[in-house]
Coordinates of C-alpha atoms and ligand atoms in Angstrom, one line a residue:
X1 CA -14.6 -7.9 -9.8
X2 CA -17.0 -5.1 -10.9
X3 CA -17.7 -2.8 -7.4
X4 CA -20.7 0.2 -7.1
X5 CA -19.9 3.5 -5.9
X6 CA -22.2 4.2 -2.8
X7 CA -20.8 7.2 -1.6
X8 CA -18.7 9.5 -2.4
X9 CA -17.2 11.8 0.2
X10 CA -15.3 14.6 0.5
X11 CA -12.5 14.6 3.3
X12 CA -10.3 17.0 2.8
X13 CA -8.9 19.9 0.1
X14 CA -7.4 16.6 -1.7
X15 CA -8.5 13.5 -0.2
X16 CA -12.1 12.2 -1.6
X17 CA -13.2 8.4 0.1
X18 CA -15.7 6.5 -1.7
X19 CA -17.5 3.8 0.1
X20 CA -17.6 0.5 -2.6
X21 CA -20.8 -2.4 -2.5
X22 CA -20.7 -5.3 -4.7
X23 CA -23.5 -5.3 -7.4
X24 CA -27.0 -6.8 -6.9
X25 CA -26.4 -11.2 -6.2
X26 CA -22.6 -10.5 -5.8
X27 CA -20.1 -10.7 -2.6
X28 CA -16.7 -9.0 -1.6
X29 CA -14.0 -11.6 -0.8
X30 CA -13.6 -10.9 3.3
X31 CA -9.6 -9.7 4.5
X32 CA -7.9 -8.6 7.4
X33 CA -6.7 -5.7 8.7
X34 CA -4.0 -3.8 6.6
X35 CA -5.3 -5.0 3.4
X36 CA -5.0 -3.0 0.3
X37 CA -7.8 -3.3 -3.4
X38 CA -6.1 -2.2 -6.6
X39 CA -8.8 -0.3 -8.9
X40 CA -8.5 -0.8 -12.5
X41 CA -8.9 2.4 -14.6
X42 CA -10.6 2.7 -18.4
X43 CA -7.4 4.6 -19.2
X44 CA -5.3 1.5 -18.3
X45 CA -3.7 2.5 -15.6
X46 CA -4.0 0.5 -11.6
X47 CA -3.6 1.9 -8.3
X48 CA -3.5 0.4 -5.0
X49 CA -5.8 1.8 -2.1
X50 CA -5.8 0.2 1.4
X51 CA -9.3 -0.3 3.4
X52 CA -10.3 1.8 6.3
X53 CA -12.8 -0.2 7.0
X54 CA -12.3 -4.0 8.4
X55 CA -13.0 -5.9 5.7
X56 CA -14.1 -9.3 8.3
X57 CA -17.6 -9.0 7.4
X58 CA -17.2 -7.0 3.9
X59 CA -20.6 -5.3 2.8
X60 CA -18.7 -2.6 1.6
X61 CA -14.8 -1.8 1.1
X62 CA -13.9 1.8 1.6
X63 CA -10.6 3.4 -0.1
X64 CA -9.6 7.0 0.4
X65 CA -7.9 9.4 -2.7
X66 CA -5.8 11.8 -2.4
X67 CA -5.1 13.7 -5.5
X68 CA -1.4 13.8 -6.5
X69 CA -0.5 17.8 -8.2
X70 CA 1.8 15.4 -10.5
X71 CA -1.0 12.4 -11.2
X72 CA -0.6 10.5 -14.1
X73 CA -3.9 9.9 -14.2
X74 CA -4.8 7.7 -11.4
X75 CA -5.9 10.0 -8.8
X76 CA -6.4 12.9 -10.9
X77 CA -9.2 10.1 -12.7
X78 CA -10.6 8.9 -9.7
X79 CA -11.4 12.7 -8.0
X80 CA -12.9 13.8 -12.0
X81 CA -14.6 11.0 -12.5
X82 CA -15.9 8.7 -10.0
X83 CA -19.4 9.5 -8.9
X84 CA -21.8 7.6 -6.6
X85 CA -23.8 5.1 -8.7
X86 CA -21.1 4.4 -11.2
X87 CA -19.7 0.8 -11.4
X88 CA -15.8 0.5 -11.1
X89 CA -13.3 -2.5 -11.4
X90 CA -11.1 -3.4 -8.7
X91 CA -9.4 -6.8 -7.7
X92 CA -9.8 -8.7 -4.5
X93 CA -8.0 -7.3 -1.5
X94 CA -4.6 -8.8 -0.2
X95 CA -2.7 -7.5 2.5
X96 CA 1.2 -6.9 2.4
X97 CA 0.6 -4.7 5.7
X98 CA -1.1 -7.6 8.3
X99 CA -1.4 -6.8 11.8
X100 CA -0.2 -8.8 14.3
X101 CA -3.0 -10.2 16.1
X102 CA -1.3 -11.4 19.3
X103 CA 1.0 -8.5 20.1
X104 CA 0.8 -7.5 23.2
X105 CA 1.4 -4.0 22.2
X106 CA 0.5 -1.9 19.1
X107 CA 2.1 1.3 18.1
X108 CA 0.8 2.6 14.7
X109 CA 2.4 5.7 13.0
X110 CA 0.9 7.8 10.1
X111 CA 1.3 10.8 8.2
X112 CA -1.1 12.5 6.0
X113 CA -3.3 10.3 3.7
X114 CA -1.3 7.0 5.3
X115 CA -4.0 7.2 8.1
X116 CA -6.1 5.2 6.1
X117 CA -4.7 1.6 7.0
X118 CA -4.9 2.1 10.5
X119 CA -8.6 2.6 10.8
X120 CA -8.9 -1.0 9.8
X121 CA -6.1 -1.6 12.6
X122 CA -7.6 0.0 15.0
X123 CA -11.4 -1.8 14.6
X124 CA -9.6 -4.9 14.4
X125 CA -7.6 -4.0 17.7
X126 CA -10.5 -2.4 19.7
X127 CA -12.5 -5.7 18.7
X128 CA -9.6 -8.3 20.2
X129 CA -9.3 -5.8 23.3
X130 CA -5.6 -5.4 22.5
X131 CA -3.9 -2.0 23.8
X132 CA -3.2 0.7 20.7
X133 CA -1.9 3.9 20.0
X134 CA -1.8 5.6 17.3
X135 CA 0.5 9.0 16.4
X136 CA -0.6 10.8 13.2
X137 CA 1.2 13.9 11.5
X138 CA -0.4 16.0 9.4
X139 CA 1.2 19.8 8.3
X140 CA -2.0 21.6 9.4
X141 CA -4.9 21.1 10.7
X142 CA -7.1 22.3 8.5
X143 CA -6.1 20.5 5.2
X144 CA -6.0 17.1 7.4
X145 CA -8.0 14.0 6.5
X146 CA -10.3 11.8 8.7
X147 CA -9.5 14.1 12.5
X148 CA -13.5 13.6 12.5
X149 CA -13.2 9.7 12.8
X150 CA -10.5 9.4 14.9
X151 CA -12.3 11.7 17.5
X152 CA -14.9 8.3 17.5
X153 CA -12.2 6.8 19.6
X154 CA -10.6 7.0 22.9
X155 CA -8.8 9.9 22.8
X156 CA -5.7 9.0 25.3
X157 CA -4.8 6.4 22.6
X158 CA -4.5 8.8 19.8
X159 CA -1.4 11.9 19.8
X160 CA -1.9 14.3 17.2
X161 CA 1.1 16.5 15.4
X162 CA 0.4 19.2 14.3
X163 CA 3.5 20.7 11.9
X164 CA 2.5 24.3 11.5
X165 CA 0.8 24.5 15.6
X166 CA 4.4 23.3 16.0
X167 CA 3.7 20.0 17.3
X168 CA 5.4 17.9 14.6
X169 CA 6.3 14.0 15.2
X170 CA 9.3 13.6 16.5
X171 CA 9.8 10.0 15.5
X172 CA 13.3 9.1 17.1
X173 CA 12.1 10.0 20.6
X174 CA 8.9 7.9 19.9
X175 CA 11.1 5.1 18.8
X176 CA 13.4 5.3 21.4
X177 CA 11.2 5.2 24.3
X178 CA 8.6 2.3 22.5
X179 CA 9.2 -0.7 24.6
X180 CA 10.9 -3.5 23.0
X181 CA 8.7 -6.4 21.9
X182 CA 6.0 -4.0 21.0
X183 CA 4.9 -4.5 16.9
X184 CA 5.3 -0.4 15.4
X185 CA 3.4 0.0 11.9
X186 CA 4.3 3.2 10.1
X187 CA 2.3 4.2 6.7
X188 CA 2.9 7.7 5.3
X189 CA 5.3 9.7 3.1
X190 CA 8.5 8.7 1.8
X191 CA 10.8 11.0 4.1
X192 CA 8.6 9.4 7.7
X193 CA 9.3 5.8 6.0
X194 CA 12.6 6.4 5.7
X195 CA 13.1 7.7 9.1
X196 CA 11.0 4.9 10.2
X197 CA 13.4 2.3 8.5
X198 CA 16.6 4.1 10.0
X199 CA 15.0 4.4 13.6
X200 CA 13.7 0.5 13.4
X201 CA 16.6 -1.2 12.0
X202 CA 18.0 -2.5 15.4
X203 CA 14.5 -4.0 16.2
X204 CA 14.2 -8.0 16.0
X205 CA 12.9 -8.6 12.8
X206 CA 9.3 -8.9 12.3
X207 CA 8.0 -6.3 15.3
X208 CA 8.6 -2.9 12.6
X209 CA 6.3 -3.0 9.3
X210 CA 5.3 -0.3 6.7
X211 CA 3.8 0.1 3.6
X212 CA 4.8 2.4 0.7
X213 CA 2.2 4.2 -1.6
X214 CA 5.0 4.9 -3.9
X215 CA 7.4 3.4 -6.0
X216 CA 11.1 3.4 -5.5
X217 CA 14.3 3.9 -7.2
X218 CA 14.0 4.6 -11.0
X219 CA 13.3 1.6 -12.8
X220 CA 16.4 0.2 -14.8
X221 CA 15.7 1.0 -18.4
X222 CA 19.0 0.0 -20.0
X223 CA 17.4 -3.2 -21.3
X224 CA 20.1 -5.4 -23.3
X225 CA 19.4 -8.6 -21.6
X226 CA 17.1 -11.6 -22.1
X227 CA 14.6 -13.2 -20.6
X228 CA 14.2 -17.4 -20.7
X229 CA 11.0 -18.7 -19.8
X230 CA 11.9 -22.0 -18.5
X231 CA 8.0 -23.4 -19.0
X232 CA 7.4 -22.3 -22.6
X233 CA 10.8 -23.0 -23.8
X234 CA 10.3 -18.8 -25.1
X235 CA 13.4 -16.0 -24.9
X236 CA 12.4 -12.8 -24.8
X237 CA 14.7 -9.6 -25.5
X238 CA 14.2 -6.8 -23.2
X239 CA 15.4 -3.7 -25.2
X240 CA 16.7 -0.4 -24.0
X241 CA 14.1 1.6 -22.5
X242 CA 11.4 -1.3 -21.3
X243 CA 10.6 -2.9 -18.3
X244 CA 10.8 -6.6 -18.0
X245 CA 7.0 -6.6 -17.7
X246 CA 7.0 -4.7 -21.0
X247 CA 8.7 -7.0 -22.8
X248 CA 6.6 -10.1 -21.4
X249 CA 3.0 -8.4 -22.2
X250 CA 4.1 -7.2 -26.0
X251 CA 5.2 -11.0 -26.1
X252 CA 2.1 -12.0 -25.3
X253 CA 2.4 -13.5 -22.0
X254 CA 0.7 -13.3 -19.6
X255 CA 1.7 -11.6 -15.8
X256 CA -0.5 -10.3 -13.4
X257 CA 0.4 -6.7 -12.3
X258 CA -1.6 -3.8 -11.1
X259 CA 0.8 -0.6 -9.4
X260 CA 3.7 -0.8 -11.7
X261 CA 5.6 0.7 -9.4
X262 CA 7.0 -2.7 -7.4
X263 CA 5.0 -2.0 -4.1
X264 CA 2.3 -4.0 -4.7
X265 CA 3.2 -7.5 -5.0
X266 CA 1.0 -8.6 -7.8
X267 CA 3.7 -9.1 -11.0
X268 CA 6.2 -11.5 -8.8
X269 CA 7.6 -14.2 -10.7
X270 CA 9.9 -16.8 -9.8
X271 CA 13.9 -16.4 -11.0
X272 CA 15.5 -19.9 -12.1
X273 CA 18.5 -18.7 -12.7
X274 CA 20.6 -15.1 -12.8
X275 CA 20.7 -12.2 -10.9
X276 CA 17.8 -9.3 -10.6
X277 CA 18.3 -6.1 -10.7
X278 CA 15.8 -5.6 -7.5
X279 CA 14.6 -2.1 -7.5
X280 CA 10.9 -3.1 -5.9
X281 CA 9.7 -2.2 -2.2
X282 CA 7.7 -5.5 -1.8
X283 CA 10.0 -8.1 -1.3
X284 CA 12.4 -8.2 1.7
X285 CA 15.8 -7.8 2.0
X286 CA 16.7 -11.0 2.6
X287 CA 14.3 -12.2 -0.7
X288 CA 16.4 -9.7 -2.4
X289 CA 19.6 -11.0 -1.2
X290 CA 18.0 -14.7 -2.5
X291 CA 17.4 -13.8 -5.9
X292 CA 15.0 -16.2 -5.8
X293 CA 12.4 -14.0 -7.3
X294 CA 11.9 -10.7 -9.1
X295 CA 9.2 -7.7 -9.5
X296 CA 9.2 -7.7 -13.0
X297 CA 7.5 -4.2 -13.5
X298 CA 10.3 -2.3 -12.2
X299 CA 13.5 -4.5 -11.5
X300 CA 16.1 -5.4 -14.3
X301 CA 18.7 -7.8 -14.3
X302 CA 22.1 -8.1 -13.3
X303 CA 23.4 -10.9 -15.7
X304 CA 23.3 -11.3 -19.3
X305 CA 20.1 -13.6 -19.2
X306 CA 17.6 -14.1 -16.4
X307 CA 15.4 -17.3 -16.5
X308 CA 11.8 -17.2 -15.4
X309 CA 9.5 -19.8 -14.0
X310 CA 7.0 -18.9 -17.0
Ligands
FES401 S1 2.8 -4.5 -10.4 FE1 2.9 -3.9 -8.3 S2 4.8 -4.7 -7.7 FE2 4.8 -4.9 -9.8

């Protein structure tokens, strides 16, 4: 899908949002709340941006950037390059991160730039009148993105830490006293999404949910295996020091991916037979444990040959 820039807004030192509108005769797919666009880059590389805004009635998708110090030339691209006017390509959004529409409690958790998300949450929340609160952790106040917008909303539903007023999250209290049955989201950086997974692991499954914006454990670059592709009768080698993806594109076949860093969801592909290495963020545990299936940008594989429902 091609997308216009309409606006684009600075934030914060860092964090640029830029407010999307399909071209003249075209239409945005609508999605729900917690939903995610990747953006396609001329230099080849894709990213993944969640919506702040609730994309039910989509006239416009807005994504929010923060610039990574060690880009590799997504953000770093996006902040030097993207000005209002310009046309950009982007996929249709799809949501790993859904709300829970029938909770009868919401507690969402962010820190930093993982504030972004919620905004869609919260519209979708105020609009079904279901209770919220949000708790967002920045490290100071003045380098924080998007205080402006959430002052738009009720502010008893909204605590703000504060790391250097000294105010910082302190996420196992929160946990501890959040009523059971209540559905907790948590987006933010890799140390609060661990904590978050610690803190949540005795919860019935289902009521804790997070998203990562970054890849996780170093992909498995040994290679030495091969790859079966049970519909076109094809082997493929995967050699030392390429990802199973890799190996299937220089083949010439065909798989979807966009973050290449196994938190997006798009390169899944179905495992026949053998064991994957799993080193993704997207599927579950227990689809880990199944080995039904396998992120094939970033996992490897645990037997001699793994076959593939391609
Ligand atoms: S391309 Fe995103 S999970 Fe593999």
């Amino acid at each position: 899908m091609h997308a216009r820039i309409r606006t684009a807004r600075w934030e914060s030192n860092g964090v640029m949002s830029y407010a999307l509108e399909p071209l003249a005769g075209e239409h945005f797919p609508s999605c729900t709340a917690g939903a995610h666009i990747d953006v396609h880059l001329p230099n080849g590389i894709n990213r993944s941006y969640s919506l702040l805004n609730d994309g039910s009635v989509p006239d416009h998708y807005e994504i929010a950037v923060q610039c990574d110090p060690d880009s590799r030339g997504g953000s770093s691209f996006i902040h030097e390059n993207w000005r209002a006017g310009h046309v950009i390509s982007i996929a249709p959004p799809r949501n790993n991160f859904p709300l829970n529409e029938e909770a009868a409690r919401t507690l969402l958790i962010s820190g930093g730039i993982g504030v972004t998300p919620m905004f869609a949450m919260i519209e979708r929340l105020e609009a079904l009148g279901r209770p919220w609160a949000l708790h967002h952790a920045f490290r100071r106040r003045e380098q924080a993105a998007f205080l402006d917008r959430l002052a738009r909303y009720d502010p008893s539903r909204i605590v703000l830490h504060d790391d250097a007023a000294g105010t910082s999250l302190d996420m196992r209290a929160l946990i501890a006293d959040t009523e059971a049955g209540t559905h907790i989201y948590c987006c933010g950086p890799e140390r609060m999404l661990a904590a978050f997974t610690e803190l949540t692991a005795d919860r019935p499954a289902g009521f804790a949910h997070l998203e990562y914006f970054s890849g996780g454990d170093i992909v498995p670059a040994a290679g030495g295996y091969t790859l079966a592709l049970n519909r076109s009768g094809r082997t493929i080698e995967v050699e030392a020091g390429e990802t199973m993806l890799d190996a299937l594109l220089d083949a010439g076949v065909n798989v979807g991916f966009a973050c290449s860093e196994g938190i997006c969801g798009s390169c899944r592909v179905e495992v026949l037979e053998g064991v994957p290495d799993h080193r993704d963020r997207f599927l579950s545990a227990e689809e880990k444990r199944a080995n039904k299936s396998v992120m094939v940008c970033c996992s490897g594989a645990r037997t001699a040959t793994l076959t593939l429902d391609l």
